[in-house]
Coordinates of C-alpha atoms in Angstrom, one line a residue:
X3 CA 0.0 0.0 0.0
X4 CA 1.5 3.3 -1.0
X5 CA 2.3 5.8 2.0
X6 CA 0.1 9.0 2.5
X7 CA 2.5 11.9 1.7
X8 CA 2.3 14.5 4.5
X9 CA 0.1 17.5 3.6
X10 CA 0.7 20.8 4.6
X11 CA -1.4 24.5 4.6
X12 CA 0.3 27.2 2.6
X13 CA 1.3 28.5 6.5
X14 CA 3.2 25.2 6.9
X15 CA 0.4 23.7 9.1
X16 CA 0.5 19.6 8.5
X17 CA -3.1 18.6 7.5
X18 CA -4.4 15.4 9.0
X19 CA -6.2 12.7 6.9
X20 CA -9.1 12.8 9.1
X21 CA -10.0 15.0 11.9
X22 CA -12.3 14.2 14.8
X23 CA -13.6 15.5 18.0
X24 CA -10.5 14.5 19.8
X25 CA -8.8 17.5 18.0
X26 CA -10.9 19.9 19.3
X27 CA -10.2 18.6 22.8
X28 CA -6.4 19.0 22.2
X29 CA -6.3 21.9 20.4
X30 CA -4.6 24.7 21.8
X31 CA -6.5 27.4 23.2
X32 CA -9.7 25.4 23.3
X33 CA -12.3 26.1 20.8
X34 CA -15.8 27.5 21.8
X35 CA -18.9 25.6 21.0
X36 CA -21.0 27.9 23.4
X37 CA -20.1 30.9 21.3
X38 CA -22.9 33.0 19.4
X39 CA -22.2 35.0 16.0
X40 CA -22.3 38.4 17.6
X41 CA -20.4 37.7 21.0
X42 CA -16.9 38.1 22.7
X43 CA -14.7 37.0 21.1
X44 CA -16.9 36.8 17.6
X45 CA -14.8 34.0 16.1
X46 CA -18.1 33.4 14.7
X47 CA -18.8 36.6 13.7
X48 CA -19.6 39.8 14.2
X49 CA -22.9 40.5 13.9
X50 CA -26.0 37.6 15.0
X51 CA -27.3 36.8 12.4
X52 CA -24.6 38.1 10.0
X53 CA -25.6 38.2 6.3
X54 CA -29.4 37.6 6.7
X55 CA -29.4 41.1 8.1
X56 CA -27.5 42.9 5.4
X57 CA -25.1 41.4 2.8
X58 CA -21.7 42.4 3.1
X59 CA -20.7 46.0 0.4
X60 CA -19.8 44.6 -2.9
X61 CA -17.0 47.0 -4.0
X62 CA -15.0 47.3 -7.1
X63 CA -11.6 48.9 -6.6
X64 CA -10.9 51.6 -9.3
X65 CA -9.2 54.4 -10.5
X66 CA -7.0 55.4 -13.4
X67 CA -5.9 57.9 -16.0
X68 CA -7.8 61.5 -14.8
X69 CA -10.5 62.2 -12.8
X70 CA -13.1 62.8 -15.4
X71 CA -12.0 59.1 -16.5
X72 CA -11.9 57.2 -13.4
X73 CA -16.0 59.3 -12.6
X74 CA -17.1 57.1 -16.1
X75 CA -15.8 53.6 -14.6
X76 CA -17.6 54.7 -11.1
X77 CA -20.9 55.6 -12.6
X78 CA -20.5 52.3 -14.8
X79 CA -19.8 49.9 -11.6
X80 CA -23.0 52.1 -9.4
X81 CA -25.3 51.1 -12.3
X82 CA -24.0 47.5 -12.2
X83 CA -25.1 47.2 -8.4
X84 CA -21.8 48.0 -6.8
X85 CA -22.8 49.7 -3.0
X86 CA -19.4 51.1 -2.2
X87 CA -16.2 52.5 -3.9
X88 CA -13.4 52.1 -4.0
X89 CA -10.6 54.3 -5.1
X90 CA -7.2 53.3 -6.4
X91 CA -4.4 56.6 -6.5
X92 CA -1.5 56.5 -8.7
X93 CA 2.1 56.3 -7.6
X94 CA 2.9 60.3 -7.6
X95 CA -0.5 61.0 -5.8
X96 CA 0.6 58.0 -3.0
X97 CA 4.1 59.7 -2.2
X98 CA 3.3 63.3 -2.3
X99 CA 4.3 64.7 -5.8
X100 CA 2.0 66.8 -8.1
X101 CA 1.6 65.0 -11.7
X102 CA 4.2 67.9 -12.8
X103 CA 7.0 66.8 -10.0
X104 CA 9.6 65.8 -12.7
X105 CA 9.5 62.3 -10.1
X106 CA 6.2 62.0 -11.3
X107 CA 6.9 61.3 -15.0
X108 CA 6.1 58.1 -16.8
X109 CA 3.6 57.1 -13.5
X110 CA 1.1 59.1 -13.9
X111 CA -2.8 57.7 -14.0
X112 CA -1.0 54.7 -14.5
X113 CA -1.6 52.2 -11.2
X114 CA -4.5 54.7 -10.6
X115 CA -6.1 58.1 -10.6
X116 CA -3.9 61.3 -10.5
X117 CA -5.6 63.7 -7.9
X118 CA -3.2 66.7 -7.3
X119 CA -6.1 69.2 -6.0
X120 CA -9.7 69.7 -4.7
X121 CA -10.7 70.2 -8.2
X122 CA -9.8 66.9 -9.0
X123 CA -11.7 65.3 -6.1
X124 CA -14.8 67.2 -7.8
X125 CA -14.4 66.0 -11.0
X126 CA -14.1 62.1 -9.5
X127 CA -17.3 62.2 -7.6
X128 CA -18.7 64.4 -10.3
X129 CA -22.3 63.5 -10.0
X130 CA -22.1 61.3 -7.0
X131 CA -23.6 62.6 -3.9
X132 CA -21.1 61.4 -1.3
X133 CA -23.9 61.2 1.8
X134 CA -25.5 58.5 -0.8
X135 CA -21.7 56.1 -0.7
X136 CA -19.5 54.7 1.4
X137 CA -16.2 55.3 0.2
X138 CA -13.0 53.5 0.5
X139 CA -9.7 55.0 -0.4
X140 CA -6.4 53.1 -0.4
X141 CA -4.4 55.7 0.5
X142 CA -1.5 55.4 3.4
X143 CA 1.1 58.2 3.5
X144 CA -0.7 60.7 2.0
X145 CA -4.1 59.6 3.3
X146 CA -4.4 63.2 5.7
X147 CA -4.5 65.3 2.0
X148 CA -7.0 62.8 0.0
X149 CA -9.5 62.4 3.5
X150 CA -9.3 66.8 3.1
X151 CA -10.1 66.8 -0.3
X152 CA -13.1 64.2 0.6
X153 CA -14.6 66.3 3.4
X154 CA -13.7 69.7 1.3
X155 CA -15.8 68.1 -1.5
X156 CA -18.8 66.9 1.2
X157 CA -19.1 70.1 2.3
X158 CA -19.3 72.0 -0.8
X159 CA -21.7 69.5 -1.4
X160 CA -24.0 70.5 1.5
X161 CA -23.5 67.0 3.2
X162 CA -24.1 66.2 6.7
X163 CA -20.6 65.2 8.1
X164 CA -21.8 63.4 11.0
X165 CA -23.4 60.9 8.0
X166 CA -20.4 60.5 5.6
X167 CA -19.1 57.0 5.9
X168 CA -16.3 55.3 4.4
X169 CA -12.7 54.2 5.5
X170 CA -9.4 55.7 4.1
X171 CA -6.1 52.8 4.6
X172 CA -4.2 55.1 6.7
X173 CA -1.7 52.4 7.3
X174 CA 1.8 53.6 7.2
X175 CA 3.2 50.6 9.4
X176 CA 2.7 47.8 6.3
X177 CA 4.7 50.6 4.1
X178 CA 7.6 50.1 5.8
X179 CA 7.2 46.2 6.6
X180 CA 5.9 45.3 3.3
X181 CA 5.2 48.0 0.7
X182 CA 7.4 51.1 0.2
X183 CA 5.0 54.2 -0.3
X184 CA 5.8 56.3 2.8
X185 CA 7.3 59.3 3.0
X186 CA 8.0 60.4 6.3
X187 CA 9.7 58.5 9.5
X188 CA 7.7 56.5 11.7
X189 CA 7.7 59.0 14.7
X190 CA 5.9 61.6 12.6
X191 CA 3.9 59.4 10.2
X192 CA 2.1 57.9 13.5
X193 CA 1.7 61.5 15.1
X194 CA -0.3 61.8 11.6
X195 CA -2.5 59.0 12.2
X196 CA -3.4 60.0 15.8
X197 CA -4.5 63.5 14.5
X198 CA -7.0 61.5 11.8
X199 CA -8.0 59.5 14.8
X200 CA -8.9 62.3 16.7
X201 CA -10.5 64.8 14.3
X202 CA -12.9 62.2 13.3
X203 CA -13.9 60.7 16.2
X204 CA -15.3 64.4 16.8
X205 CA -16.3 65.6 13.4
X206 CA -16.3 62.5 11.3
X207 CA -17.9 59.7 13.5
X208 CA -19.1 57.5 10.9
X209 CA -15.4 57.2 8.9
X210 CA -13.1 54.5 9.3
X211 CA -10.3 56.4 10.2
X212 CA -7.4 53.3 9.7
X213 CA -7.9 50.1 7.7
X214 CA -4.8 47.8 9.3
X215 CA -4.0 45.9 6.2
X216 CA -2.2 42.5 6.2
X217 CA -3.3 42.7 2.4
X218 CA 0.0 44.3 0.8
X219 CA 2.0 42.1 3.6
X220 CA 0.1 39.0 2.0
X221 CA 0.9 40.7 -1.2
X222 CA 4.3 40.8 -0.4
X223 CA 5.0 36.8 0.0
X224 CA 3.8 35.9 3.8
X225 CA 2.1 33.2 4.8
X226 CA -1.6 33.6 6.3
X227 CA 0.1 33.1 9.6
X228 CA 2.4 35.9 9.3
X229 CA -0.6 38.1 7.9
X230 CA -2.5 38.2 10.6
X231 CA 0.7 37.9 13.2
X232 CA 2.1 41.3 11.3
X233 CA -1.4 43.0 11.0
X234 CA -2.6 42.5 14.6
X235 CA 0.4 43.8 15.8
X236 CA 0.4 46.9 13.8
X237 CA -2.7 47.5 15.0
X238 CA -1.8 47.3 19.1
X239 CA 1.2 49.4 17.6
X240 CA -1.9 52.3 16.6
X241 CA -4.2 52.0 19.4
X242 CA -1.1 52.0 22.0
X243 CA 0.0 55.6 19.9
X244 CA -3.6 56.9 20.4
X245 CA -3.9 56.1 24.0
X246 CA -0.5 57.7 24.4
X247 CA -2.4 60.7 23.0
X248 CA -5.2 60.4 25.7
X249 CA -7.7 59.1 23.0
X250 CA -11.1 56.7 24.6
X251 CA -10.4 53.4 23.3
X252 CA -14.3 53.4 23.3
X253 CA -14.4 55.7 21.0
X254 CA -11.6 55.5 18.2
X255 CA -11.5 51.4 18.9
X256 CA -15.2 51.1 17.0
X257 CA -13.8 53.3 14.6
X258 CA -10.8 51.1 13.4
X259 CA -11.3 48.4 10.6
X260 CA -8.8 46.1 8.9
X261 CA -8.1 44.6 5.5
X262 CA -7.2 41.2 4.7
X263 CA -6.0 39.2 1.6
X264 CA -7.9 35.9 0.3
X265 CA -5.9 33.4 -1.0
X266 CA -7.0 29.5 -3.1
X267 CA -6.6 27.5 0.3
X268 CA -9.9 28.2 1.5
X269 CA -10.0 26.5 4.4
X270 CA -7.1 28.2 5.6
X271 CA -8.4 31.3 4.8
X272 CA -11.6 30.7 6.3
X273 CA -9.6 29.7 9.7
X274 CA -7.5 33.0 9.3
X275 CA -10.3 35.3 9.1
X276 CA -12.2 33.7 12.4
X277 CA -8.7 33.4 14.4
X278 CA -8.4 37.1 13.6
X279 CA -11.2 38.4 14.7
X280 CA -10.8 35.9 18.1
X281 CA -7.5 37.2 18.9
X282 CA -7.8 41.4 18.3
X283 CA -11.3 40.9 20.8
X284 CA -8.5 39.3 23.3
X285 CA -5.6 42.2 22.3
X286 CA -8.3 45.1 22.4
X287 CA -9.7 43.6 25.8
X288 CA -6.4 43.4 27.3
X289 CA -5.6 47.3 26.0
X290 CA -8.4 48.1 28.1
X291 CA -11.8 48.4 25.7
X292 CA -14.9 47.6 27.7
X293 CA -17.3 48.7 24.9
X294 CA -17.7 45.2 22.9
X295 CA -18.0 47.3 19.5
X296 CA -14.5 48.7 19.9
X297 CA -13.5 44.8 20.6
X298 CA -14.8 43.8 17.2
X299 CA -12.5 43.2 14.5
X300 CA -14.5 44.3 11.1
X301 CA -12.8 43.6 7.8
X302 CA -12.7 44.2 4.1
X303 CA -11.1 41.8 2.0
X304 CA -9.5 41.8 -1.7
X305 CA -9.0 38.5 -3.6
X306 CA -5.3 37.8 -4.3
X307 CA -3.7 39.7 -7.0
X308 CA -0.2 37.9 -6.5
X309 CA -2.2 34.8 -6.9
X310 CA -3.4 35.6 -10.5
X311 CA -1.6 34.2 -13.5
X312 CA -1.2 35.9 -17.3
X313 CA -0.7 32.0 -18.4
X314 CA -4.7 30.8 -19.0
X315 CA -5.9 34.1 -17.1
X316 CA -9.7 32.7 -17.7
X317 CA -8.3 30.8 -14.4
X318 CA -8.6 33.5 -12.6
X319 CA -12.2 33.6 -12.7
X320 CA -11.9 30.1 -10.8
X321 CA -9.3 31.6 -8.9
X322 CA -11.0 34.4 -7.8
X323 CA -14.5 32.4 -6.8
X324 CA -12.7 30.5 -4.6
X325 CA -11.0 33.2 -3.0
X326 CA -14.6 34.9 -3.0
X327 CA -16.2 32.1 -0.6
X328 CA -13.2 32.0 1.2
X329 CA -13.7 35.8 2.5
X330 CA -17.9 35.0 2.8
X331 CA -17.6 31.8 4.5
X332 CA -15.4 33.5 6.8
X333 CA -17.3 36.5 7.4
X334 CA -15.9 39.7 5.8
X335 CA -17.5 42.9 6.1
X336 CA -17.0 44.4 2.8
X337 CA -15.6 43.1 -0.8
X338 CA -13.2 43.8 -3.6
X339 CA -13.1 40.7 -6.3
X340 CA -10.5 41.2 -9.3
X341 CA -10.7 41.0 -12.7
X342 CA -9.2 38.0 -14.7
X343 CA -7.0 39.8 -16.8
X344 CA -5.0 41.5 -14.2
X345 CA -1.9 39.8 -14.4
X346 CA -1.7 41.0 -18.1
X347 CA -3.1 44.9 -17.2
X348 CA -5.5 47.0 -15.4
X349 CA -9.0 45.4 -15.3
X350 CA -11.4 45.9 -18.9
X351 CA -14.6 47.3 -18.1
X352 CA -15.8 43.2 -18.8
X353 CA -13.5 42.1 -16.3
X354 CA -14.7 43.8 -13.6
X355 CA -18.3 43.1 -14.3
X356 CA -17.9 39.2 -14.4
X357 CA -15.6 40.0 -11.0
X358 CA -18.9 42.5 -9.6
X359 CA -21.2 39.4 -10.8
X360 CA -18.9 36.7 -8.5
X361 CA -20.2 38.7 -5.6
X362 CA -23.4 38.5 -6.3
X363 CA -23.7 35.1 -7.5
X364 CA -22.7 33.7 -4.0
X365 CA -24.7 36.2 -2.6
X366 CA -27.8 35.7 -4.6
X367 CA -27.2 32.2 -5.9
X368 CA -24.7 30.1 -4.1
X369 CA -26.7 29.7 -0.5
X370 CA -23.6 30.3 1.8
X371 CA -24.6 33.9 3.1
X372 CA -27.7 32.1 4.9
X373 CA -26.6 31.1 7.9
X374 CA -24.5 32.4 10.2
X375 CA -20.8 31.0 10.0
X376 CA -21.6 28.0 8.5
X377 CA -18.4 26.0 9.0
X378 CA -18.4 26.3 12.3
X379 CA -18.0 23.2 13.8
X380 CA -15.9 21.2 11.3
X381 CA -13.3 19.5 12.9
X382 CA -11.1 20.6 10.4
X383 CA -12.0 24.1 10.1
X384 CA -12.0 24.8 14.2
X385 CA -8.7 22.7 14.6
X386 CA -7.4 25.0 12.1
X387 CA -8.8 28.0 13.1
X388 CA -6.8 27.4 16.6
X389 CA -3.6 26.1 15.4
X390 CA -3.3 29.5 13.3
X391 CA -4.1 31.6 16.7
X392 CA -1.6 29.8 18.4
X393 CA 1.2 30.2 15.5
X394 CA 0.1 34.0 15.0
X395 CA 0.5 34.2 18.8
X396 CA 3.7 33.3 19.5
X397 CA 4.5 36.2 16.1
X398 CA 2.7 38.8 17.9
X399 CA 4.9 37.7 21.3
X400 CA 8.3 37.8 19.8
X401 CA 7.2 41.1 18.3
X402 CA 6.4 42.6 21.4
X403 CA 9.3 41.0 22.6
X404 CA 11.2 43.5 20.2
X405 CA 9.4 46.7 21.4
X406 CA 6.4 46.1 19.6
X407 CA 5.6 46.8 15.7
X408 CA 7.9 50.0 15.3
X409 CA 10.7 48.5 16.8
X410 CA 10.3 44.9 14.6
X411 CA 10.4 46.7 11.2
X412 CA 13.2 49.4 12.6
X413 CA 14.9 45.9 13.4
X414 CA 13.8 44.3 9.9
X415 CA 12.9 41.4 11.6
X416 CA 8.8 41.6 9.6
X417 CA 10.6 42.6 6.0
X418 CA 12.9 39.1 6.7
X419 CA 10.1 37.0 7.9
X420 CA 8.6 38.3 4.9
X421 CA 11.4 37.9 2.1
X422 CA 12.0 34.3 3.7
X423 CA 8.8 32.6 3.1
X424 CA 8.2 34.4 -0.4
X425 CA 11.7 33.0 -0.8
X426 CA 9.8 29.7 0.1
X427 CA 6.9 30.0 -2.0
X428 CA 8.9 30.5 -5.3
X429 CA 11.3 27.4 -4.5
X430 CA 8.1 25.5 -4.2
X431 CA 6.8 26.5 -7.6
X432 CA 9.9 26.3 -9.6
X433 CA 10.4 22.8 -7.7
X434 CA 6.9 22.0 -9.0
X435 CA 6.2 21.1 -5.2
X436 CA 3.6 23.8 -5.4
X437 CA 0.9 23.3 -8.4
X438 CA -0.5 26.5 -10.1
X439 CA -3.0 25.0 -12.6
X440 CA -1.6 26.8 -16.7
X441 CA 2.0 27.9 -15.0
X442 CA 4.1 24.9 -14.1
X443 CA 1.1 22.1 -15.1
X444 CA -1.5 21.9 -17.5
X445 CA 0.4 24.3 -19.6
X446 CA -0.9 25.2 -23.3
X447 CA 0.4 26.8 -26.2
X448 CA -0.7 30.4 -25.9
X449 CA -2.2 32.8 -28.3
X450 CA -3.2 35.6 -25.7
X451 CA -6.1 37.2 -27.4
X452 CA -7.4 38.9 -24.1
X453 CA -7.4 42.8 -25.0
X454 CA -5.7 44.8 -22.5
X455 CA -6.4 48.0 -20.6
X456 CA -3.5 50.8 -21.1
X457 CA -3.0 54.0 -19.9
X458 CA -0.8 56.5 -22.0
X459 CA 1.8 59.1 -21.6
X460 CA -0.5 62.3 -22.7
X461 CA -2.4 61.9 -18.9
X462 CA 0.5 63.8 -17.5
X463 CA 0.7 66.4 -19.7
X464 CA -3.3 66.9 -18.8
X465 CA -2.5 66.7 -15.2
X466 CA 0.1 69.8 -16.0
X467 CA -2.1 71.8 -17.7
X468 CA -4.8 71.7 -15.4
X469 CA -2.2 72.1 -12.4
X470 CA -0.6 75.1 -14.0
X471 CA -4.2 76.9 -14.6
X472 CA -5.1 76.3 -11.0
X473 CA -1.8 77.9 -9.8
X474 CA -2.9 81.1 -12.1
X475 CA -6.0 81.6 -10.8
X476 CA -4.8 81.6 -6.7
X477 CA -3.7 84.1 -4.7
X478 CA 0.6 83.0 -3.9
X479 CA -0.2 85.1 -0.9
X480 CA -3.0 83.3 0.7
X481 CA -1.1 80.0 -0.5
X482 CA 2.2 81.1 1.3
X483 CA 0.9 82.3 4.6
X484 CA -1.1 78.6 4.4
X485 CA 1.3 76.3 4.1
X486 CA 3.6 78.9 6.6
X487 CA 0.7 77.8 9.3
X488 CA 0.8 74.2 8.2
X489 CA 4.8 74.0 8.7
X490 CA 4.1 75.7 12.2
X491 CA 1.5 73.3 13.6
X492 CA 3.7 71.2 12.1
X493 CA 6.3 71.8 14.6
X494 CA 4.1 72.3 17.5
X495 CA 2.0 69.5 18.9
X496 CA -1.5 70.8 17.4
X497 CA -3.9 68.5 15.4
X498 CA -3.0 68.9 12.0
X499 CA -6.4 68.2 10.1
X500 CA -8.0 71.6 10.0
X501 CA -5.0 73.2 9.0
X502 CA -4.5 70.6 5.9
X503 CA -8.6 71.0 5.1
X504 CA -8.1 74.7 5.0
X505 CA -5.2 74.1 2.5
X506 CA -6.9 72.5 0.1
X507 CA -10.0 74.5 0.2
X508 CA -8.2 77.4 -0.9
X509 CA -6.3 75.2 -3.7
X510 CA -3.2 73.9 -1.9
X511 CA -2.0 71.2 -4.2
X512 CA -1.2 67.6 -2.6
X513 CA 2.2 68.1 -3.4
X514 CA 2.8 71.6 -1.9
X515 CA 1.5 70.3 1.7
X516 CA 3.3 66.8 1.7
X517 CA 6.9 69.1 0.4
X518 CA 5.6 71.7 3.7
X519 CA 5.6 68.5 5.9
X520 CA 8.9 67.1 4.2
X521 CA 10.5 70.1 5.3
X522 CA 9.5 69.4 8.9
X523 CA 9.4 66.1 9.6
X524 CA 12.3 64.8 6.6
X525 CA 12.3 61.7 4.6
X526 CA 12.5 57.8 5.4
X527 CA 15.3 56.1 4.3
X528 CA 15.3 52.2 4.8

């Protein structure tokens, strides 16, 4: 009789043939059967009766070329049923340059939209009254300008404040572990954050003011493990700086949401998701929260982009349902599904309806959003679900170990980690240890006839032109003794948001305040 070969999870976790109830008894910390979807510490869930109350927000992440452009793909998605946005910035508009900044060539509109000014934010929400949407912006070191332009633009609009919703990334901590768009150190950067967290628990209540995102760590090459390890502990590193600050953990904690990748081991995932939200209920408990909303970890989730292929990218579609059920079945709040073709480009207006329709065929069709958690109680899934805890754990110990989150990437030990298991994951593939179905088995002969999605050249020279008639039509007094008060609040301990909102009300560009600030606060070097 041939041997079993041992099976592991793409964490490393060694998959029994068979599990049973004796696993649950060993399994360290034991599981829960008395927990209900809704309560401490929502493993389950966090709402009671999750998805039979309200489906989670189907968004489609998008952005690209110009404003005016980007508005068309927007109206388009709204039409096909989307309930949220989501907005994607190009590279200049992520580190702080206008679309003129001679840094800026060759990238702009080209990973996203260029927004250099409050006129652009009009033009992208032309027509779309922004009480009516949530918003989500994936914006980290420059995330203070674009939230300004967003509540500049809500109030020229006559909105209610206390009703906008929406979440802007805000995550500076993954840039440095994982990503690379920051611009200033970690000292300031954070003193940034805690002014968002601030402001808005007063004058924004309803905004997500951070979403901790393990998705560009993911992204990066870690395991699920390490995701959630990295993620969680980035967030104690945010709530510890706002407590430092004298912030209610009542407050800003209910205000705090996170964002996670979904991979093609759907079990894992599924276990990932429900150990996650297990073990920030513990951390936030034990940070002192008392308010059981500020203990709940909500999350929005994008289906893996590094786990998309150019070779048979009709795959993806497969791909990306499984990756879909994955995030469901384990109990997301909020959506992003990607298009098939976006190994080869940005996503055709056909790729991201047939992603849009995933969502709402499990929704609609598939039966899973029916129940609450409805894999709760599988031997397999709640053994898992507590080996990943204890794994992500013992992370989250040696971090603190370190100092905590600041000190671990100051130390490189997250970027290592990181580098290692990517490391890992290619060997695998090139080995053939690891199957991906078209790229080392199943392979055809290829005559790519998928059209593609390109952005040209000519958006910057738009982008100039419309930054060099707004700089006509100021007043370089106003502008000067502006961003003169911005570099002074700068270097006092005031709360930086009304100064920046003021800015670009009176046509600060994005790259004139982050230059102010660079002046202050100087540049990262890694």
């Amino acid at each position: 009789m041939k041997e079993n070969k041992k099976k592991y999870t793409d964490s490393g976790i060694e998959i029994k043939t068979v599990y049973d109830e004796t696993d649950l008894k060993k399994a360290p910390p034991p599981v829960g059967f008395g927990e209900a979807p809704g309560k401490f510490p929502f493993t389950r869930g966090v709402q009671p009766d999750m998805y039979r109350g309200k489906l989670w927000t189907m968004r489609q992440y998008a952005g690209f070329s110009t404003a005016e452009e980007s508005n068309k793909r927007y109206h388009y998605l709204l039409s096909q049923g989307v309930n949220g946005l989501s907005v994607a910035f190009d590279l200049p508009t992520q580190i702080g340059y206008d679309s003129d900044h001679p840094l800026a060539e060759g990238e702009v509109g080209k990973v996203g939209v260029a927004i250099d000014s409050i006129e652009d934010m009009q033009s992208l929400f032309n027509g779309i009254r922004l009480e009516d949407v949530s918003t989500s912006m994936t914006i980290n070191a420059t995330g203070f300008i674009l939230l300004a332009f967003y509540i500049a633009l809500a109030k020229q609009q006559g909105a209610d404040l206390k009703k906008i919703s929406g979440t802007i990334q805000n995550d500076i901590l993954k840039e440095y572990a994982a990503r690379g768009t920051y611009i200033y150190p970690p000292k300031p950067s954070m003193r940034i954050i805690t002014d968002i967290f601030e402001w808005c628990s007063h004058e924004l209540p309803k905004w997500n003011t951070i979403s901790i995102s393990g998705y560009h760590i993911r992204e990066a090459g870690s395991t699920a493990v390490q995701e959630i390890a990295f993620t969680l502990s980035n967030g104690k590193a945010y709530v510890k700086a706002a407590l430092e600050k004298g912030l209610d953990i009542n407050v800003f904690g209910k205000r705090l949401s996170f964002f996670f990748n979904a991979h093609n081991n759907l079990f894992e995932e599924v276990a990932k998701f429900r150990a996650a939200r297990k073990m920030w209920a513990g951390i936030m408990k034990e940070l002192g929260a008392t308010d059981p909303k500020a203990m709940m970890l909500r999350f929005h989730t994008q289906t893996g982009g590094s786990t998309l292929t150019a070779q048979q990218p009709l795959n993806n579609i497969s791909r990306v349902t499984i990756q879909t059920l994955s995030a469901v079945l384990g109990g997301t709040q909020s959506l992003h599904t990607n298009g098939y073709d976006e190994a080869l480009s940005l996503p055709t207006e056909e790729a991201a309806r047939i992603a849009l329709r995933t969502q709402q065929i499990v929704a609609f069709e598939s039966g899973v959003p029916d129940t609450a958690d409805p894999l709760a109680g599988s031997y397999y899934v709640e053994s898992l679900t507590s080996e990943i805890e204890s794994e992500a754990l013992e992370l989250i110990k040696k971090i603190d170990a370190m100092g905590g989150s600041v000190s671990a990437i100051e130390q490189g030990f997250m970027q290592d980690e990181i580098a290692r298991s990517a490391y890992d994951y290619q060997r695998r593939i090139e080995t053939g240890e690891k199957v991906i179905v078209g790229l080392n088995k199943f392979q055809v002969k290829e005559n790519n006839t998928i059209p593609l999605f390109r952005i040209d050249d000519s958006i910057r020279k738009i982008q100039s032109d419309k930054l060099e008639s707004l700089r006509k039509r100021r007043n370089p007094a106003k502008i000067d003794n502006l961003l003169q008060s911005l570099n002074d609040k700068a270097s006092s301990d005031e709360n930086l948001m009304p100064t920046v909102i003021e800015a670009v009300e009176n046509l600060c560009t994005l790259g004139e305040i982050a230059d102010t600030l660079r002046e202050v606060f100087g540049e990262y070097r890694q």
